[in-house]
Coordinates of C-alpha atoms and ligand atoms in Angstrom, one line a residue:
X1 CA 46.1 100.2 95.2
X2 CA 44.6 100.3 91.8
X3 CA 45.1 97.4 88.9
X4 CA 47.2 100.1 86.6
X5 CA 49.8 101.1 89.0
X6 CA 50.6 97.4 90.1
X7 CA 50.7 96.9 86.4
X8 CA 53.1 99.6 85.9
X9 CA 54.9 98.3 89.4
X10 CA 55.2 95.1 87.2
X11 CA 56.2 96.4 83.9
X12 CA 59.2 98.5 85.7
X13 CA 60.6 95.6 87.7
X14 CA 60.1 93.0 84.4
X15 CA 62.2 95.7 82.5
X16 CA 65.0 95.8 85.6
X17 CA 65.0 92.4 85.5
X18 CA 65.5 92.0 81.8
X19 CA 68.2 95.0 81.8
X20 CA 69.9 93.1 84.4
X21 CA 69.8 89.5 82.7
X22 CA 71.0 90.8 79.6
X23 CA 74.1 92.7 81.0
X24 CA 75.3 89.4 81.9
X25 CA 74.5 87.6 78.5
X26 CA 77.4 88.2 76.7
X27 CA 79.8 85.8 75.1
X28 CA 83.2 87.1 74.6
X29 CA 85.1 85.3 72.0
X30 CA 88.9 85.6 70.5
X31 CA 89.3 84.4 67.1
X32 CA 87.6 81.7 65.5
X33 CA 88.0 78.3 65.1
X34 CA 88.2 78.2 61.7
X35 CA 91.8 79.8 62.3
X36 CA 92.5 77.2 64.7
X37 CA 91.8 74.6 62.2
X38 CA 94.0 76.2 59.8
X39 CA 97.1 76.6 62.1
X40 CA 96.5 80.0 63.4
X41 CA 98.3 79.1 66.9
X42 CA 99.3 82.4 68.3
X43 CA 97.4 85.2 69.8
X44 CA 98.7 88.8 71.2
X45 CA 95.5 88.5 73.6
X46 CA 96.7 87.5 77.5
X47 CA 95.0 85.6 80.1
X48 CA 94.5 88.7 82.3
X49 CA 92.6 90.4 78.9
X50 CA 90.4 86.9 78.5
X51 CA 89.6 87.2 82.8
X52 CA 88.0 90.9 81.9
X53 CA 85.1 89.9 80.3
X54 CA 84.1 86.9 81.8
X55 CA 84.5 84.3 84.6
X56 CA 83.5 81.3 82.6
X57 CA 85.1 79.4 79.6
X58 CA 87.3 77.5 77.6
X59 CA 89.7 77.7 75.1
X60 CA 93.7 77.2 74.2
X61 CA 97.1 78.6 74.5
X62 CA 99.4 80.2 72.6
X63 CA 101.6 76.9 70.3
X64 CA 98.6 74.9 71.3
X65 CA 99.9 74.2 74.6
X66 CA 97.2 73.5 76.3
X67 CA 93.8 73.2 77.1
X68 CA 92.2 76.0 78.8
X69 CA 89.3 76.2 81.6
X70 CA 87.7 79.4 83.2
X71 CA 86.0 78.8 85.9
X72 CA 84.8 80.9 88.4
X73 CA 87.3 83.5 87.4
X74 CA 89.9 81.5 87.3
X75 CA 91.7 80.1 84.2
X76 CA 93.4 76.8 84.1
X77 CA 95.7 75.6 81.7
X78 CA 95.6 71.7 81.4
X79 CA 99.1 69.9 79.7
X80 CA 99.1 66.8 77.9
X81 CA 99.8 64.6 80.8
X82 CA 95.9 65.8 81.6
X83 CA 97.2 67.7 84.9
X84 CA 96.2 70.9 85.6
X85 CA 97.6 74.5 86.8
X86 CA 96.7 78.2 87.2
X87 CA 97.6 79.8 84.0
X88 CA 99.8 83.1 84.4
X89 CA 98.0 86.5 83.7
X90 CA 100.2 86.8 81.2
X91 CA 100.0 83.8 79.1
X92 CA 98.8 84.1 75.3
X93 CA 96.1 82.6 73.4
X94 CA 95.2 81.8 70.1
X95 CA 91.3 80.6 70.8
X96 CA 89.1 81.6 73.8
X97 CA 85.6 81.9 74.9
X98 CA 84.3 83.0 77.8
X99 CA 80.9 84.9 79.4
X100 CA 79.8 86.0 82.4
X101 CA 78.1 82.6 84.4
X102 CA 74.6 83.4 85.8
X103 CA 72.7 80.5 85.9
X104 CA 69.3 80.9 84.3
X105 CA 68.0 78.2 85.0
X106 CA 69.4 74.5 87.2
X107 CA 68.4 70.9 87.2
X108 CA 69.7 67.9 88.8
X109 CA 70.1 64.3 87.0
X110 CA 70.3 61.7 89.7
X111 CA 70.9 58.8 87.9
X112 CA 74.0 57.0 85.5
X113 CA 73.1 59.2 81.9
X114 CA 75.4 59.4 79.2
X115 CA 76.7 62.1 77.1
X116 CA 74.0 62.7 74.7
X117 CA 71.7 62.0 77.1
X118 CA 72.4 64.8 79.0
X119 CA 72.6 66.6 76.0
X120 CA 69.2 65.6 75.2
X121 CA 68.2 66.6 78.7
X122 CA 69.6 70.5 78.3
X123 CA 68.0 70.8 75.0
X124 CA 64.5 70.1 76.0
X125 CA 65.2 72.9 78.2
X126 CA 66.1 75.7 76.5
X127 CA 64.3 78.2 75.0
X128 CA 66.0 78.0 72.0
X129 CA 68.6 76.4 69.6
X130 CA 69.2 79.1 68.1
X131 CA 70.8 81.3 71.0
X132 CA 74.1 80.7 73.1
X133 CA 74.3 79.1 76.1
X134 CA 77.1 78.1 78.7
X135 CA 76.9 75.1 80.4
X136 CA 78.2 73.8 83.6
X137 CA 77.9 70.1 84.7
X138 CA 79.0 69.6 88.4
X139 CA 78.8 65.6 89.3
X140 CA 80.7 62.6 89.5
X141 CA 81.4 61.0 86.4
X142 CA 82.0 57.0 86.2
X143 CA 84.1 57.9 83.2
X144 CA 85.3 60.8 81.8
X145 CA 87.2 60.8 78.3
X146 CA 89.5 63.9 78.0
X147 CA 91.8 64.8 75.1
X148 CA 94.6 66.8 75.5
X149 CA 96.6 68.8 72.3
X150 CA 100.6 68.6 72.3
X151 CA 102.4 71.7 72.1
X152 CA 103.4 72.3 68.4
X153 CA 106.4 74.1 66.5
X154 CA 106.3 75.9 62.9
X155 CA 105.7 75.5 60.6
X156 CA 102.4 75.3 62.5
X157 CA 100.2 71.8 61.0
X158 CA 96.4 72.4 60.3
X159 CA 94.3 71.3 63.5
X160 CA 93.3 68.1 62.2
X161 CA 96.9 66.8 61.7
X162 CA 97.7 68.4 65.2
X163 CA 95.3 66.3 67.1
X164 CA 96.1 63.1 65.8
X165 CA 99.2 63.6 68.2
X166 CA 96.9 64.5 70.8
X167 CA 97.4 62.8 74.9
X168 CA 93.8 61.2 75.7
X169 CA 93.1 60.3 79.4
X170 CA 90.5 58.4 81.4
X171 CA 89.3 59.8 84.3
X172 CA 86.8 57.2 86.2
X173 CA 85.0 58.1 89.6
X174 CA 86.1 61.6 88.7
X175 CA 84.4 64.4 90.6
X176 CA 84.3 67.7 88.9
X177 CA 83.1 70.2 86.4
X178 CA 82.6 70.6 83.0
X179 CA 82.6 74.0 81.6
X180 CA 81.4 74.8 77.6
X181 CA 78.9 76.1 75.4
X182 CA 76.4 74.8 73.3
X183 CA 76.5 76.8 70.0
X184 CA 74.0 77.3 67.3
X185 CA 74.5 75.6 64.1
X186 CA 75.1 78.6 62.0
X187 CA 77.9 79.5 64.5
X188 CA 79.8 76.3 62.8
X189 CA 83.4 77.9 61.8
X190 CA 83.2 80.8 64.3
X191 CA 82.8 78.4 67.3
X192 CA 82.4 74.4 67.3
X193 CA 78.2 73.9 66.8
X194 CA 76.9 72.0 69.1
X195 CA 78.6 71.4 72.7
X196 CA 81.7 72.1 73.1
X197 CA 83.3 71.4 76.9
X198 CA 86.5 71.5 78.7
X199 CA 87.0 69.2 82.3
X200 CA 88.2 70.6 85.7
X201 CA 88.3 68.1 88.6
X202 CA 87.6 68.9 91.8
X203 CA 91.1 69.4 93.0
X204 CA 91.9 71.7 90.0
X205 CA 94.7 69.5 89.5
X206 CA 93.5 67.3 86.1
X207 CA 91.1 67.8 83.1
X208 CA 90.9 68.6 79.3
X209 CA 88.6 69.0 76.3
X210 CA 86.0 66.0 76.9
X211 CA 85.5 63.4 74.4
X212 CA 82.8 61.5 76.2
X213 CA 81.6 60.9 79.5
X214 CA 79.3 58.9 81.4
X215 CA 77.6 61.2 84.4
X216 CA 77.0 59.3 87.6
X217 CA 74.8 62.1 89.0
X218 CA 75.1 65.6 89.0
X219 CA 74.0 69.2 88.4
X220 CA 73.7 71.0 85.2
X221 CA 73.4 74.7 85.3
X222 CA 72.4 76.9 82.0
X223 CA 73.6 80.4 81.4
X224 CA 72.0 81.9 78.3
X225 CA 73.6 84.4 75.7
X226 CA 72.1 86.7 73.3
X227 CA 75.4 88.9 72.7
X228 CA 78.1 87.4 70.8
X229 CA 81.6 89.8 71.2
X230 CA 83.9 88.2 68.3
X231 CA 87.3 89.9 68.6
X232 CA 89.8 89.2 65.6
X233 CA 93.1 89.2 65.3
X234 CA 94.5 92.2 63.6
X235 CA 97.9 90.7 63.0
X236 CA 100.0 87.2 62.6
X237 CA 99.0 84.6 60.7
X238 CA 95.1 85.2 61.1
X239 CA 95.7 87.7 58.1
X240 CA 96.1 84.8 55.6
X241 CA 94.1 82.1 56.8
X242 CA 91.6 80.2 55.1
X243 CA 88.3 80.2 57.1
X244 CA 86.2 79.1 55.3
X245 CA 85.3 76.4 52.8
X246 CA 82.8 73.5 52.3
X247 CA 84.6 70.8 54.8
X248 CA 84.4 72.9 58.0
X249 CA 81.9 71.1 59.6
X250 CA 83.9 67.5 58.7
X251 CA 86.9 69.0 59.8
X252 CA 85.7 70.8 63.2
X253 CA 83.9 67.2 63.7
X254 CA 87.3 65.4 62.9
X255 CA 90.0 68.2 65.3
X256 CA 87.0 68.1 68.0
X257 CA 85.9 64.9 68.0
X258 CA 82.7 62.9 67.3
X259 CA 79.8 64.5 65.8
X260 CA 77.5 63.3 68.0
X261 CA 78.1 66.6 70.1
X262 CA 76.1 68.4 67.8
X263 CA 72.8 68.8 68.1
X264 CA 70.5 67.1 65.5
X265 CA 69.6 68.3 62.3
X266 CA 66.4 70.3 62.6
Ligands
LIG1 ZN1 88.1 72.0 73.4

């Protein structure tokens, strides 16, 4: 064969490949959470809508009722007592995220590391801060924090008065997964910068939004996303709310817990 037409071989299947990858790189979002920080606690969007167009996520339930995992198709709606069930197709949400998990790229970490070590360990990684990517931590943790919001009742309270009523629990020699994203910075207000992950143990039976967690060893795999599907709410209280404002950050930070999710200042 001659040099040009294994060059043009390569150029074809590079382009396949790149077609392929980037059919899957989508992040599908509902909302924002600047309207979760400002009460916004009901969605017309169901679980069975969410499922469609991805396999891999997190997010919340219509009242707040709930923590909510995707994982490998499957969503998960974790209560305040930090147990876990199969959400019905039916069930509403105000918040999710989700994508389509390919795993771009894997690595193990054999030994005790902390949470923003592991952190530390994905972003040396990546190709860059400034696109998407969904993360999945398989392991056994030593200690796992996980917070858990109560169900509220309107008149709706603004996030950060919501989760100071919030169930915490300690998982320790917890097997499981955590599922998330790490977001850009200039997401802040559409998503939570930074990492952002939701707990599922092994059993499917216990988990919620993870506060801190010391890994004893485990897998981390990396699905990267260049798309970014925001879908808004076209009715409700979304309308009205206030998304914005100078304080987002302090108040994502302060609903979502410590800021030492998010990546460092460049
Ligand atoms: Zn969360």
């Amino acid at each position: 064969m001659d040099a040009s037409g294994a060059y043009e071989r390569f150029r074809h299947w590079a382009a396949t490949l790149l077609a392929h990858q980037q059919a899957g790189s989508e992040v599908y979002q509902f909302s924002t959470i600047g309207a979760l920080l400002d009460g916004v606690y009901d969605g017309d969007i169901t679980v069975a809508e969410i499922l469609r167009h991805g396999d891999f996520g997190l997010g919340t339930f219509n009242h707040l009722d709930g923590e909510m995992v995707v994982l490998d198709g499957v969503c998960y709606r974790v209560r305040a007592d930090g147990t876990a069930t199969r959400a019905d197709p039916t069930d509403r949400t105000p918040f999710a995220a989700v994508t389509r998990f390919h795993a771009d790229f894997e690595f193990d970490i054999a030994e005790p590391t902390g949470r923003a070590a592991v952190a530390d360990a994905i972003d040396r990684r990546i190709a860059s801060a400034n696109l998407i990517y969904a993360i999945r931590i398989t392991g056994r943790f030593r200690e796992l924090h996980t917070r858990t919001v109560l169900a509220q009742q309107e008149p709706y309270p603004p996030l950060t008065q919501a989760t100071e009523g919030q169930a915490e629990t300690v998982f320790t020699d917890a097997t499981g997964t955590l599922v998330g994203f790490r977001t850009p910075e200039f997401e802040q207000g559409i998503s939570v910068a930074g990492y952002h992950l939701h707990f599922l143990d092994a059993e499917r039976t216990g988990g919620g939004h993870v506060l801190d967690f010391d890994l004893e060893h485990g897998r981390v795999a990396v699905s990267g996303a260049a798309e970014l599907h925001l879908s808004l709410p076209t009715s409700g209280a979304f309308l009205d709310a206030r998304l914005s404002g100078a304080d987002i950050a302090e108040r994502i930070d302060q609903a979502e817990g410590p800021g030492a999710d998010r990546p460092p200042e460049p």
